[in-house]
Coordinates of C-alpha atoms and ligand atoms in Angstrom, one line a residue:
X1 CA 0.0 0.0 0.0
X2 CA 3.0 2.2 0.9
X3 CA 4.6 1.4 -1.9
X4 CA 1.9 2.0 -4.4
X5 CA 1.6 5.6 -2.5
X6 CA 5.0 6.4 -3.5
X7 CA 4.4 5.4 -6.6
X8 CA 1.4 7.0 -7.1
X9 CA 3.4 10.5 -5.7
X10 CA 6.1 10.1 -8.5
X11 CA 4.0 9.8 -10.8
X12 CA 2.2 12.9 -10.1
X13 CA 5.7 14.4 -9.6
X14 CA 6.6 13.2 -13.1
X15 CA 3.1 14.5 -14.4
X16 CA 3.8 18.2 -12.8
X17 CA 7.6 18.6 -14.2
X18 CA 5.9 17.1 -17.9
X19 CA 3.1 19.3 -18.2
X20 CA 5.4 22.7 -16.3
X21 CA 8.2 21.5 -19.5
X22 CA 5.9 21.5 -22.1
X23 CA 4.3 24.4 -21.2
X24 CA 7.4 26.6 -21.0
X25 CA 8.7 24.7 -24.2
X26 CA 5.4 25.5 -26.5
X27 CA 5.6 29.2 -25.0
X28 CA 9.1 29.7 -25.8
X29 CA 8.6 28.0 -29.3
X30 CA 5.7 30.3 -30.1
X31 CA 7.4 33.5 -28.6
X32 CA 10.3 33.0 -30.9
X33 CA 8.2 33.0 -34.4
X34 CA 10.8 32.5 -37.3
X35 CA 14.3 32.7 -36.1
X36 CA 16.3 30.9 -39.1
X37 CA 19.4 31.6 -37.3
X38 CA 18.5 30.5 -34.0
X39 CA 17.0 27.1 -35.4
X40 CA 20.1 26.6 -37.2
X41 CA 21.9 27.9 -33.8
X42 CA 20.1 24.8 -32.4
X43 CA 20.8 22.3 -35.3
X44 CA 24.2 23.2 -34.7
X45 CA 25.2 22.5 -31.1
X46 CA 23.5 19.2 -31.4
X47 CA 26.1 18.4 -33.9
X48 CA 28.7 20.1 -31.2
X49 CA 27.4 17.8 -28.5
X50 CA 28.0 14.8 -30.8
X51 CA 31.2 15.7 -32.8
X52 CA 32.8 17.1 -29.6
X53 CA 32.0 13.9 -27.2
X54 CA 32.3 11.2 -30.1
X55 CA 34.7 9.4 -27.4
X56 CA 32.6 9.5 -24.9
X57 CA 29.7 7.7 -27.0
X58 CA 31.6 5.2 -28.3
X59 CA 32.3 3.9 -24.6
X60 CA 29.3 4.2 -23.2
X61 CA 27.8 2.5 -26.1
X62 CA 30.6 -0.1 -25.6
X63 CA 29.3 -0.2 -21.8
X64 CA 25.6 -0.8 -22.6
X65 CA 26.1 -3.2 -25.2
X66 CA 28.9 -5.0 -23.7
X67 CA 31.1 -4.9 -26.6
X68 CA 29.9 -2.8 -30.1
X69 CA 32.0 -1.7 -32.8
X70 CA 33.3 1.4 -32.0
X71 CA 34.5 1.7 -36.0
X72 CA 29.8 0.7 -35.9
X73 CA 29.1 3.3 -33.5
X74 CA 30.9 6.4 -34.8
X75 CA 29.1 5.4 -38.7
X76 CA 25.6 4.6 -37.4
X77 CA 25.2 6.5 -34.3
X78 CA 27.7 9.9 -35.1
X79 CA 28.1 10.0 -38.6
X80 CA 24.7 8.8 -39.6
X81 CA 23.0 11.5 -37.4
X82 CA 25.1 14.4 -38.5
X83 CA 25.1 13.8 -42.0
X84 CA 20.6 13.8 -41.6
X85 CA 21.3 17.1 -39.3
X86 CA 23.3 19.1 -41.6
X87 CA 21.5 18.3 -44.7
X88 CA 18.3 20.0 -42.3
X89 CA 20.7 22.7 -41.2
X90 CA 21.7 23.4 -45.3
X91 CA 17.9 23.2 -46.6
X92 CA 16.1 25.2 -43.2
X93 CA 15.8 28.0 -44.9
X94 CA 14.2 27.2 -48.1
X95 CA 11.5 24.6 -46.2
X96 CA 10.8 27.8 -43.9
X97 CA 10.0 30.3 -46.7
X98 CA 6.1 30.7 -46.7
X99 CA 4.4 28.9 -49.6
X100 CA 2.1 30.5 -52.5
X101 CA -0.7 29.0 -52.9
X102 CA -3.7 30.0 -56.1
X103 CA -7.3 31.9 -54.1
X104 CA -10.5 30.7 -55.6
X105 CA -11.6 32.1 -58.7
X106 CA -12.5 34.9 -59.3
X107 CA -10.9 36.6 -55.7
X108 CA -7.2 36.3 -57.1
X109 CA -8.1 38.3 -59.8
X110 CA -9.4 41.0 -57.5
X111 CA -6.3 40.5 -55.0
X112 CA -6.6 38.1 -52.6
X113 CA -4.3 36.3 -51.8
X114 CA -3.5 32.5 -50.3
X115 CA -0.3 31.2 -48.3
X116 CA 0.4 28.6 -46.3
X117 CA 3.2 29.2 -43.4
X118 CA 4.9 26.9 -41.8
X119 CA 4.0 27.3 -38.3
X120 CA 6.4 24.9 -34.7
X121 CA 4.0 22.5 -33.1
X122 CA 5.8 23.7 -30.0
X123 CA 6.6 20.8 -27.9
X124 CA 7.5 17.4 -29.2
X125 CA 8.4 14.3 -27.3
X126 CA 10.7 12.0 -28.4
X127 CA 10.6 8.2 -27.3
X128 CA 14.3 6.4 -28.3
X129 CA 14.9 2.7 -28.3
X130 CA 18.1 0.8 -27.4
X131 CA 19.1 0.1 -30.7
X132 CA 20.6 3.1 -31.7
X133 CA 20.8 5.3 -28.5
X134 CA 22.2 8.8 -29.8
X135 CA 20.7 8.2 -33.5
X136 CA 17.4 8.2 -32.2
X137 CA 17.3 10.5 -30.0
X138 CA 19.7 13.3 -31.8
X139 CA 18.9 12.4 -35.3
X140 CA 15.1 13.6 -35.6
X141 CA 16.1 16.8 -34.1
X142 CA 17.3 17.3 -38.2
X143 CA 13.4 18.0 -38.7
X144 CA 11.9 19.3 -35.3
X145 CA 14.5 22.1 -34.8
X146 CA 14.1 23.6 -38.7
X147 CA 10.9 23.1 -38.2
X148 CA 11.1 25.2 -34.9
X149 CA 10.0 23.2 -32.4
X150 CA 11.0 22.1 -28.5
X151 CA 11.7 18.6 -27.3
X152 CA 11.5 16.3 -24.6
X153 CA 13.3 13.2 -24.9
X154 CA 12.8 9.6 -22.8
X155 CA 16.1 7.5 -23.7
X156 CA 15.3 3.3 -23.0
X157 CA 16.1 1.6 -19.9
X158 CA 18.4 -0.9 -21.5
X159 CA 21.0 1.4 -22.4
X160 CA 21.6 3.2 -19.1
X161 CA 25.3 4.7 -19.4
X162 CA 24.2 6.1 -23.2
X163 CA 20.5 7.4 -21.2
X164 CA 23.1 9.2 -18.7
X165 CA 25.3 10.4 -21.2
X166 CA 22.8 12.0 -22.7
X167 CA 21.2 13.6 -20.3
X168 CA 24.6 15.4 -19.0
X169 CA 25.2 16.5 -22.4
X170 CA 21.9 17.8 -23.0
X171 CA 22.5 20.1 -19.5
X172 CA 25.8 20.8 -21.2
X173 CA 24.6 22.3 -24.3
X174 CA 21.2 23.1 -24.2
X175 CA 18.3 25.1 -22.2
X176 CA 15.6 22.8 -20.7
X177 CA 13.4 24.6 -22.9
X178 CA 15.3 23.6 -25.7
X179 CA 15.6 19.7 -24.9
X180 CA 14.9 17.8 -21.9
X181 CA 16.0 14.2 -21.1
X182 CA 13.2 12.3 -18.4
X183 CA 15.0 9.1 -17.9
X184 CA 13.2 5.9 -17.1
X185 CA 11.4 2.7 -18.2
X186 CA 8.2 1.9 -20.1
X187 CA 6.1 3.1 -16.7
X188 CA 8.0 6.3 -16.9
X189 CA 7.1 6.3 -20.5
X190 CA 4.0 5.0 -20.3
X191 CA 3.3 8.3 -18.4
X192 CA 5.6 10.3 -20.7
X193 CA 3.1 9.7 -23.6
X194 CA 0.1 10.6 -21.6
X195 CA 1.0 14.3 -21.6
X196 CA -0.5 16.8 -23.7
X197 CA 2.9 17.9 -26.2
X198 CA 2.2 19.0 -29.9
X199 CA 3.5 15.6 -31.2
X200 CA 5.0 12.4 -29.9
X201 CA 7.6 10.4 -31.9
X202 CA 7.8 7.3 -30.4
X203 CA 10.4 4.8 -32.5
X204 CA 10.1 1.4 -31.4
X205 CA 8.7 -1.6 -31.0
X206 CA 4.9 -2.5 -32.9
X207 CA 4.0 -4.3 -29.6
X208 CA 4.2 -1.7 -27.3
X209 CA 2.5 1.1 -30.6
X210 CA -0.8 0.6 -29.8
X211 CA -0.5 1.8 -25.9
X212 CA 1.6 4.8 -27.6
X213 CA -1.8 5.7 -29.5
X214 CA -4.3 4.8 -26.8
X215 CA -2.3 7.3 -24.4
X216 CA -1.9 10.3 -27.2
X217 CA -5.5 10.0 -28.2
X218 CA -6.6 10.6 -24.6
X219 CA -5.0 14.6 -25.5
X220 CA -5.8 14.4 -29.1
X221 CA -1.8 14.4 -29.8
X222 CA -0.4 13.6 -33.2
X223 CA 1.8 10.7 -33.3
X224 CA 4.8 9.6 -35.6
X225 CA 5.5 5.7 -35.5
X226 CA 8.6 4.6 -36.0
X227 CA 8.4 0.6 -36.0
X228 CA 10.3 -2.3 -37.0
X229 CA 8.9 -5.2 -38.5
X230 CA 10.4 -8.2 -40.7
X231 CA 11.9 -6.3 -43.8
X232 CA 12.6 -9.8 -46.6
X233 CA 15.2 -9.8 -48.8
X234 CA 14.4 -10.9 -52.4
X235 CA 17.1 -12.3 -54.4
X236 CA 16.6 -13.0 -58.5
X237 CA 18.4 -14.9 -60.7
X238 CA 19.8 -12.2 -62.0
X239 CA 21.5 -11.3 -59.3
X240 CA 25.2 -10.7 -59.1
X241 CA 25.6 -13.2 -56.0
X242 CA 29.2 -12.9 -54.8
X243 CA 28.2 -8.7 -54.4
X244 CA 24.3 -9.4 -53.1
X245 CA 25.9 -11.9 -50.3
X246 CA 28.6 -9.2 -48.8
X247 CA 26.0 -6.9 -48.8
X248 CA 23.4 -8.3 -47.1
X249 CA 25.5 -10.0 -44.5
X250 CA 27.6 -6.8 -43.9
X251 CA 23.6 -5.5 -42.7
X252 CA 22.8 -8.3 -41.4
X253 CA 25.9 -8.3 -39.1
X254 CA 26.0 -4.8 -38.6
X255 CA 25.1 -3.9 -34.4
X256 CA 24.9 -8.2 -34.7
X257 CA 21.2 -7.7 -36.7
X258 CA 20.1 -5.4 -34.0
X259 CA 18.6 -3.0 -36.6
X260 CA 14.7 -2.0 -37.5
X261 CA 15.7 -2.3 -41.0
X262 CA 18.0 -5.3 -40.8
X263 CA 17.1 -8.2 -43.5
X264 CA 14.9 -10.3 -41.6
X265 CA 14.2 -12.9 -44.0
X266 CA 15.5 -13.5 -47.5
X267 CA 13.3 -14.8 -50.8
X268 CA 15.9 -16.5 -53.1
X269 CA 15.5 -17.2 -56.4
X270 CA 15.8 -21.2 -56.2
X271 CA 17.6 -22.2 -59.0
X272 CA 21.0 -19.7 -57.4
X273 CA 20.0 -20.7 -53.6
X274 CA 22.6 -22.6 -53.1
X275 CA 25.5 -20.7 -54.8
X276 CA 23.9 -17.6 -52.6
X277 CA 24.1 -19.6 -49.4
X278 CA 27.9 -20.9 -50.4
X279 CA 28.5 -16.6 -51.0
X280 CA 26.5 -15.9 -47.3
X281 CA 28.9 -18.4 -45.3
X282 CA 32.1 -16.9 -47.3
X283 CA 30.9 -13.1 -47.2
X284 CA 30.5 -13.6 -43.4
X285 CA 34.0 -15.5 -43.4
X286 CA 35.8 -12.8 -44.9
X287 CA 34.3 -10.2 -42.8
X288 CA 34.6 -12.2 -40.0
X289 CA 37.8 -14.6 -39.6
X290 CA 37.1 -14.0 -35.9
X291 CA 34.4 -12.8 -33.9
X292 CA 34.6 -13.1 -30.0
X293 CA 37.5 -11.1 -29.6
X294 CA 37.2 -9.3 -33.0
X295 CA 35.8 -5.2 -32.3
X296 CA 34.3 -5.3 -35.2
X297 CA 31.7 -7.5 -33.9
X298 CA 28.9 -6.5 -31.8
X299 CA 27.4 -8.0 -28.8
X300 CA 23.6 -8.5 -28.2
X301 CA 22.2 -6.0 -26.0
X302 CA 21.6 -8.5 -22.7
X303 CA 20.8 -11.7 -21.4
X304 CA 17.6 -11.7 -22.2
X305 CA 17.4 -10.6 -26.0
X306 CA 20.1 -13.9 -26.5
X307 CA 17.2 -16.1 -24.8
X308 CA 14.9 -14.6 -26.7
X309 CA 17.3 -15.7 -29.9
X310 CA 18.1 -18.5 -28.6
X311 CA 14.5 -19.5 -28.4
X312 CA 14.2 -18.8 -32.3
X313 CA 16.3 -21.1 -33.3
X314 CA 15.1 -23.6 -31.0
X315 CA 11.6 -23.4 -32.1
X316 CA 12.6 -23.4 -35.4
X317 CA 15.0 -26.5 -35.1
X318 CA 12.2 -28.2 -33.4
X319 CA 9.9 -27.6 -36.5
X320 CA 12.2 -28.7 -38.5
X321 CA 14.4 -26.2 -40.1
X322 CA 18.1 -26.4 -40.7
X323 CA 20.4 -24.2 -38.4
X324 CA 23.8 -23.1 -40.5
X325 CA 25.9 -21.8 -37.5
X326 CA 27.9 -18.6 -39.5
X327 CA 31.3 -19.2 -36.5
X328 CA 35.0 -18.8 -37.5
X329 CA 36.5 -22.1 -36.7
X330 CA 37.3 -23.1 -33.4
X331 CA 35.1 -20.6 -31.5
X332 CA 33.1 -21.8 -28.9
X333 CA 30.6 -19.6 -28.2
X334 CA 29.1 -22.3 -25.4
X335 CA 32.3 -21.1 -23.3
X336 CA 33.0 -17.8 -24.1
X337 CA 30.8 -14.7 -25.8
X338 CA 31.0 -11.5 -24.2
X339 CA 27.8 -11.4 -25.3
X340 CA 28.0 -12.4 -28.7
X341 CA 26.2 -14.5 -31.2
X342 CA 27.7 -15.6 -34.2
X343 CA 25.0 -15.4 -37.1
X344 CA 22.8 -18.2 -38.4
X345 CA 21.1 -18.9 -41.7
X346 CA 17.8 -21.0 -41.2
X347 CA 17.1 -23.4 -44.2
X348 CA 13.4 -25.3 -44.4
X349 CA 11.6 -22.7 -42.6
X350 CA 7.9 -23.2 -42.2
X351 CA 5.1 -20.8 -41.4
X352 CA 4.5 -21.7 -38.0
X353 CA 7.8 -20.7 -36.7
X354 CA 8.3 -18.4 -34.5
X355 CA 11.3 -16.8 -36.7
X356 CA 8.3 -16.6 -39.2
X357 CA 6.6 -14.4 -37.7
X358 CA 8.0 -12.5 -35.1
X359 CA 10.9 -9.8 -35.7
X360 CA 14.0 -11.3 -35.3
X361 CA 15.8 -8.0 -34.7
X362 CA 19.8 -10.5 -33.6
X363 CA 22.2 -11.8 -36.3
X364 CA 19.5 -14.8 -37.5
X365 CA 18.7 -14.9 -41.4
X366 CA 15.6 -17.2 -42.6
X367 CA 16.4 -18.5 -46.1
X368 CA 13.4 -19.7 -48.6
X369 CA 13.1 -20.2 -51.9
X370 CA 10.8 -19.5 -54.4
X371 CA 10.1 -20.2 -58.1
X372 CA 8.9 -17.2 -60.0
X373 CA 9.0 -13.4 -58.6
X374 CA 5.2 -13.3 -58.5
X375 CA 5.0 -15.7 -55.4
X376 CA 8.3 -13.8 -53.5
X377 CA 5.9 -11.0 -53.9
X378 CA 2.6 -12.6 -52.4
X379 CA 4.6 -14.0 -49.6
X380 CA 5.3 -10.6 -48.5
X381 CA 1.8 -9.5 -49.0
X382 CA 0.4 -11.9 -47.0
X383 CA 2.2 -10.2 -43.8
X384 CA 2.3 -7.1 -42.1
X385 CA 4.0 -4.3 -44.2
X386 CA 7.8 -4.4 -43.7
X387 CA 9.6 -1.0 -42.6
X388 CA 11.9 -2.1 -45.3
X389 CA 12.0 -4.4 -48.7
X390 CA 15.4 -5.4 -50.8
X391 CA 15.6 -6.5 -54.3
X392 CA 18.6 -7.9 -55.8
X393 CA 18.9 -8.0 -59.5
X394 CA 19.4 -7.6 -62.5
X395 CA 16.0 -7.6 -64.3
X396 CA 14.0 -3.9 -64.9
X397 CA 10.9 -6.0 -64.7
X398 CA 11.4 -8.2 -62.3
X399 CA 12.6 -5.0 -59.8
X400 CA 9.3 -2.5 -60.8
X401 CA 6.7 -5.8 -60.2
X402 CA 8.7 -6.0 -56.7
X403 CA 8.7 -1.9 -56.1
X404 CA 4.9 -1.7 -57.4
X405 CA 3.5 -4.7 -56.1
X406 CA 4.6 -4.4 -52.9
X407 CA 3.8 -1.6 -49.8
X408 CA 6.5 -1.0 -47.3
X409 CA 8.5 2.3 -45.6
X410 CA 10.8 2.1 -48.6
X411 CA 12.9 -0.4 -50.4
X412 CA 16.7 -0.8 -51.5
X413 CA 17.7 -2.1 -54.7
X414 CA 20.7 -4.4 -54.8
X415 CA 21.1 -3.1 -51.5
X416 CA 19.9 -3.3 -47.8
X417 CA 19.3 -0.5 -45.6
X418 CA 21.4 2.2 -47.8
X419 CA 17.6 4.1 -48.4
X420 CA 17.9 5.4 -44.6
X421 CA 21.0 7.1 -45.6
X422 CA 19.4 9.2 -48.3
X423 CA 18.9 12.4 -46.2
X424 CA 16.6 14.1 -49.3
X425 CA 14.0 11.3 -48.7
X426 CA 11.7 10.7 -45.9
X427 CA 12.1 7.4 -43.8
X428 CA 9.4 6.0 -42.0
X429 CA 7.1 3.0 -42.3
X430 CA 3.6 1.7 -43.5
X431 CA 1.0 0.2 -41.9
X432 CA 2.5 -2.4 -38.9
X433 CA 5.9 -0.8 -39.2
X434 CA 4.5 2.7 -38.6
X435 CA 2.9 5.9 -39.8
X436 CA 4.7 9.5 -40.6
X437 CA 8.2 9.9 -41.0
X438 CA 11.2 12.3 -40.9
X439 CA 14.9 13.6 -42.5
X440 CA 14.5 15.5 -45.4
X441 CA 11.9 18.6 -46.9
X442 CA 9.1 15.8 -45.5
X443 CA 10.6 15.3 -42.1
X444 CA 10.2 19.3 -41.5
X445 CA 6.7 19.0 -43.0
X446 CA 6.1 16.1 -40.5
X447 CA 7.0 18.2 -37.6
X448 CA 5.5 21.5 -38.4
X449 CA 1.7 23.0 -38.9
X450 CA 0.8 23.8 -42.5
X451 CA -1.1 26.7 -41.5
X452 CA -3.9 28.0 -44.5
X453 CA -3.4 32.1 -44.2
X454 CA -5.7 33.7 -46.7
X455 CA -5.8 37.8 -47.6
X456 CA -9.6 38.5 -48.6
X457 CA -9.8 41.6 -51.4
X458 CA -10.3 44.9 -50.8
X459 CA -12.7 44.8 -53.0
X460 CA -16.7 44.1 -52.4
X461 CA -18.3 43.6 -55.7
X462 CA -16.8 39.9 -56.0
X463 CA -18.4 39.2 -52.5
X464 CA -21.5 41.4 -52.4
X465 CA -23.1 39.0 -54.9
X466 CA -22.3 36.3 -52.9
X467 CA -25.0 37.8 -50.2
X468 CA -28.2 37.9 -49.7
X469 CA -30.4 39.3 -51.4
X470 CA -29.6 37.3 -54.2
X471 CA -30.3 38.1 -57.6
X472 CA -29.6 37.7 -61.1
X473 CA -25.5 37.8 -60.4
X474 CA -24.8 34.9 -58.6
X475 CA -27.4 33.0 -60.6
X476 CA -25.3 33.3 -63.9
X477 CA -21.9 33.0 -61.8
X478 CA -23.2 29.8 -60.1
X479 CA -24.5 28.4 -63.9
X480 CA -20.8 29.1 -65.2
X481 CA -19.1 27.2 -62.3
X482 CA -21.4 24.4 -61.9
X483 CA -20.2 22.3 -64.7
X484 CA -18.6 19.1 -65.6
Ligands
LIG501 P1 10.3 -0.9 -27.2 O1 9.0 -0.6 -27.9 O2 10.3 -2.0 -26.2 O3 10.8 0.4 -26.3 C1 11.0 1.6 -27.0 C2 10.9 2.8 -26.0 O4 9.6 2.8 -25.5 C3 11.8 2.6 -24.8 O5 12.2 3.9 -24.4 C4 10.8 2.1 -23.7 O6 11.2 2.5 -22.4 C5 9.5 2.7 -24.1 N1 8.3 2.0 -23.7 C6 8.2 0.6 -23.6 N2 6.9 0.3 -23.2 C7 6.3 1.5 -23.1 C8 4.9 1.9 -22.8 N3 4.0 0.9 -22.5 N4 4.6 3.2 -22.8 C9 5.5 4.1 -23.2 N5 6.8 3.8 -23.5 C10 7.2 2.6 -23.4 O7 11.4 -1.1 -28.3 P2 12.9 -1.5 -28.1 O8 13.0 -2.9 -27.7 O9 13.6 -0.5 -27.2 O10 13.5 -1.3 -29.6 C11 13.4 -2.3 -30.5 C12 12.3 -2.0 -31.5 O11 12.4 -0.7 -32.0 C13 12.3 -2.9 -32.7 O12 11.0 -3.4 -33.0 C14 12.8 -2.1 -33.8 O13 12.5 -2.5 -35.1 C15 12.3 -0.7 -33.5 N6 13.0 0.3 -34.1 C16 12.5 1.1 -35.1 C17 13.3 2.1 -35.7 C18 12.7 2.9 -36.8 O14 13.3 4.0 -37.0 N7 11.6 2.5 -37.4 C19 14.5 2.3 -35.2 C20 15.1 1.5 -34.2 C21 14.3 0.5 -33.6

C-alpha cells in the first residue's frame, strides 16, 4: 500500500515537471516565431554535442552493449546522425519560406491572396529505443529544430550509461526549454506519452505502438510511429551473388542484426540458392575470420534478448528447419561470448515458426526459396507491411513488379538498408511498421503545422453577390461554375 503511494506521488511528480516542461517549451517556441538563425543555432550545437563527445559515446555504447564496434558506433550513431542534421541545417531555410498557394476564382483576380506558413507544433516528445541510443534521440532533431520546435526526450532503460550520457550533455549544451532528457522505463514512458505535447515520436517496437496511441489520443496528440517489422530480402536470378551476399551480410551483421531495417528474411531465387548460401557463409567469413574477440563484432544487447534468440532457433530447429551456425572455426561460443552471437542462416523454414513471424531484430537470417518473382511478392503481402523491402537483381521488370506490387516504408535495390541514408528522402514505415516519418523537406513538413493564411480583397463587388439578397449575379456566376 506504501509502496503503491510512492508510486502514485512520482508519478504525479513526473506528471507536474511534464506538463510545467511542455508548457514553458510550446511558450518559448511560439514567442520565438521564425528565427532561421537560431534554429540553425540549435541544429548546430546538437552536432557540437555529438562531434565534440564522439569518445565519450563510443564507450558508453561499448558499456551498454557489452562490446559494439566502436568503427559501428561512430558510422551509425555519429556519422549517420550528423550527416541527416546538416542536410536539415543546409535546406532550413528554403523549407521555412512561406508557400504560394492559387485563391478561388475569381478573388485572385481582385487580390486576394493565399499562403500557407509553416507554423512549430511547440513541444515534441521523443521516445528512443536501445538500438541506436544517440541516433534516435539526436537524429530527428534534423526535422523538429528547422521546423522550430521544442523537445522532450525519454532514452530506453536498456542502455543506461548512453541514457546518462545523454542527459549530462543535454545540460551541457542546451536550455531545458530547448531539450529535456526524463529518464526511465516503459512506466516512466507510459506516463511520458500521456501528456499533452504537440506531437510524440515514439520509434520502437509494434507491440508496445498501440498503448503509444491509446495514451496520445486521450489529449488528441499527433503521433509519428517509427516501427520495425520483418523487412525480406528478395534475391533474382539475375543477381550478381558474390556482391548481393557481402551486402546483405555486412547489414545483417551490422550492431549483430540489432537494426529496425535489418534483412529479416531472404526470398531467393531457387535455382542460385545454393550458390547464394555458399556466398552468405564466405561473405560472413571474410568479414569475419574471428568474432569473439574481434571489435568489429557487436554483442547482443543482454541476457535476455540472446534467450529470446536463442529461443528462435530452437523453435525453429524443433519444426524442422536447418540451423547453419555462421562461427569462425574453433570458436566456442558455449564457453565464451562477451555477449555475442555468431549469425545463423535457417534453411526449411515453415510458417508456423516463430522466426516466421516475429521480428527477429539479432544476427538470424531465414532463407526460402521461391520459383517465379510473383510468389516472392505474395509472400510478402500476405504479412504485415515491412519498414523495409530489398531486391537484388538484374531484371527492370522483375525490380518495378517488386517496387509496385509491394507496400512498405521504402525499399533498397541491390542493397539493404542504404535508403535510410538518403537524407533528401523521408524514412518512416507503413502500416504495422509505422505511420509519418522524418529527414528531409518531409521530415520538417512532418513536424510542423501547414497553417492555411488567406488575404480576402479589398474589393466588395466579388463578394456582395455572394450575399443575400440574391439576384440575377450569382445565378449566372453559379450556372458558369457548376459544370462538368
Ligand atoms: P520498445 O518498444 O520496447 O521500447 C522503445 C521505448 O519505449 C523505450 O524507451 C521504452 O522504455 C519505451 N516503452 C516501452 N513500453 C512503453 C509503454 N508501454 N509506454 C511508453 N513507453 C514505453 O522497443 P525496443 O526494444 O527498445 O526497440 C526495438 C524495437 O524498435 C524494434 O522493434 C525495432 O524494429 C524498433 N526500431 C524502429 C526504428 C525505426 O526507425 N523505425 C529504429 C530503431 C528501432
Amino acid at each position: 500500500m506504501e509502496s503503491e503511494l510512492k508510486k502514485g506521488e512520482t508519478k504525479g511528480l513526473l506528471e507536474k515537471e511534464l506538463q510545467n516542461l511542455i508548457k514553458k517549451q510550446r511558450a518559448a517556441a511560439l514567442s520565438e516565431g521564425i528565427n532561421i538563425e537560431r534554429r540553425m543555432n540549435r541544429i548546430d550545437r546538437v552536432i557540437s554535442l555529438l562531434v565534440e563527445n564522439s569518445e565519450q559515446i563510443v564507450n558508453a555504447l561499448k558499456e551498454d552493449f557489452g562490446h559494439r564496434s566502436p568503427e559501428g558506433s561512430l558510422a551509425t550513431d555519429i556519422f549517420g546522425t550528423l550527416s541527416s542534421l546538416k542536410y536539415a541545417k543546409r535546406n532550413l531555410r528554403k523549407w521555412v519560406r512561406p508557400s504560394k498557394r492559387r485563391s478561388l476564382f475569381p478573388l485572385g483576380l481582385f487580390g486576394a491572396k493565399t499562403r500557407i506558413e509553416y507554423q512549430p507544433l511547440g513541444s515534441v516528445g521523443v521516445i528512443v529505443p536501445w538500438n541506436f541510443p544517440f541516433n534516435l534521440a539526436f537524429g530527428p532533431l534534423g526535422s523538429i529544430f528547422s521546423a522550430g520546435n521544442r523537445v522532450i526526450i525519454k532514452p530506453s532503460e536498456f542502455t543506461p550509461s548512453s541514457s546518462d550520457l545523454t542527459k549530462r550533455l543535454v545540460l551541457e549544451y542546451f536550455d531545458e526549454e530547448e531539450i529535456s532528457v526524463i529518464i526511465g522505463g516503459p512506466e516512466v514512458g507510459a506516463t511520458f506519452c500521456s501528456q499533452p505535447f504537440d506531437h510524440l515520436l515514439f520509434t520502437g517496437s509494434t507491440s508496445v505502438a498501440p498503448s503509444i496511441l491509446r495514451s496520445a489520443a486521450e489529449n488528441l496528440v499527433p503521433v509519428t510511429l517509427e516501427l520495425g517489422g520483418k523487412s525480406p530480402v528478395i534475391v533474382s536470378d539475375t543477381a550478381d551473388l558474390k556482391r548481393t551476399a557481402i551486402r546483405i551480410m555486412a547489414g545483417k551483421t551490422l550492431n549483430a542484426g540489432q537494426i529496425c531495417l535489418a534483412p529479416d528474411y531472404l526470398l531467393v531465387d531457387k535455382k542460385v540458392s545454393e550458390r547464394l548460401i555458399r556466398e552468405l557463409k564466405l561473405a560472413t567469413k571474410h568479414m569475419f575470420p574471428t568474432m569473439i574477440n574481434n571489435p568489429d563484432y557487436s554483442s547482443i544487447i543482454n541476457q535476455r534478448h540472446r534467450e529470446r534468440l536463442n529461443s528462435l532457433l530452437d523453435d525453429a530447429e524443433g519444426k524442422g528447419a536447418e540451423l547453419i551456425e555462421l562461427k569462425p572455426k574453433g570458436e566456442n561460443f558455449l564457453t565464451e561470448h562477451q555477449g555475442k552471437m555468431p549469425p545463423y542462416l535457417v534453411l526449411s523454414t515453415s510458417g508456423d515458426m516463430a522466426i516466421m513471424t516475429d521480428e527477429i531484430f539479432g544476427p538470424i537470417l531465414p532463407v526460402i526459396e521461391y520459383d517465379h518473382i510473383q510468389e516472392a511478392i505474395s509472400f510478402i503481402n500476405e504479412r504485415p507491411r515491412p519498414l523495409g523491402l530489398y531486391f537484388f537483381g538484374s531484371n527492370k521488370m522483375e525490380e518495378e513488379a517488386v517496387v509496385q506490387g509491394t507496400v512498405s516504408g521504402g525499399v533498397a535495390i541491390n542493397d539493404v538498408l542504404a535508403h535510410i541514408m538518403q537524407d533528401d528522402a523521408p524514412f518512416g514505415g507503413v502500416g504495422d511498421s509505422g505511420t509519418g516519418s522524418y529527414h528531409g523537406y518531409e521530415g520538417f513538413k512532418n513536424f510542423s503545422h501547414s497553417k492555411t493564411v488567406f488575404t480576402q480583397t479589398p474589393y466588395e463587388f466579388p463578394l456582395k453577390i455572394t450575399r443575400p439578397p440574391y439576384g440575377t449575379g450569382i445565378r449566372r456566376f453559379l450556372e458558369i461554375m457548376i459544370r462538368k
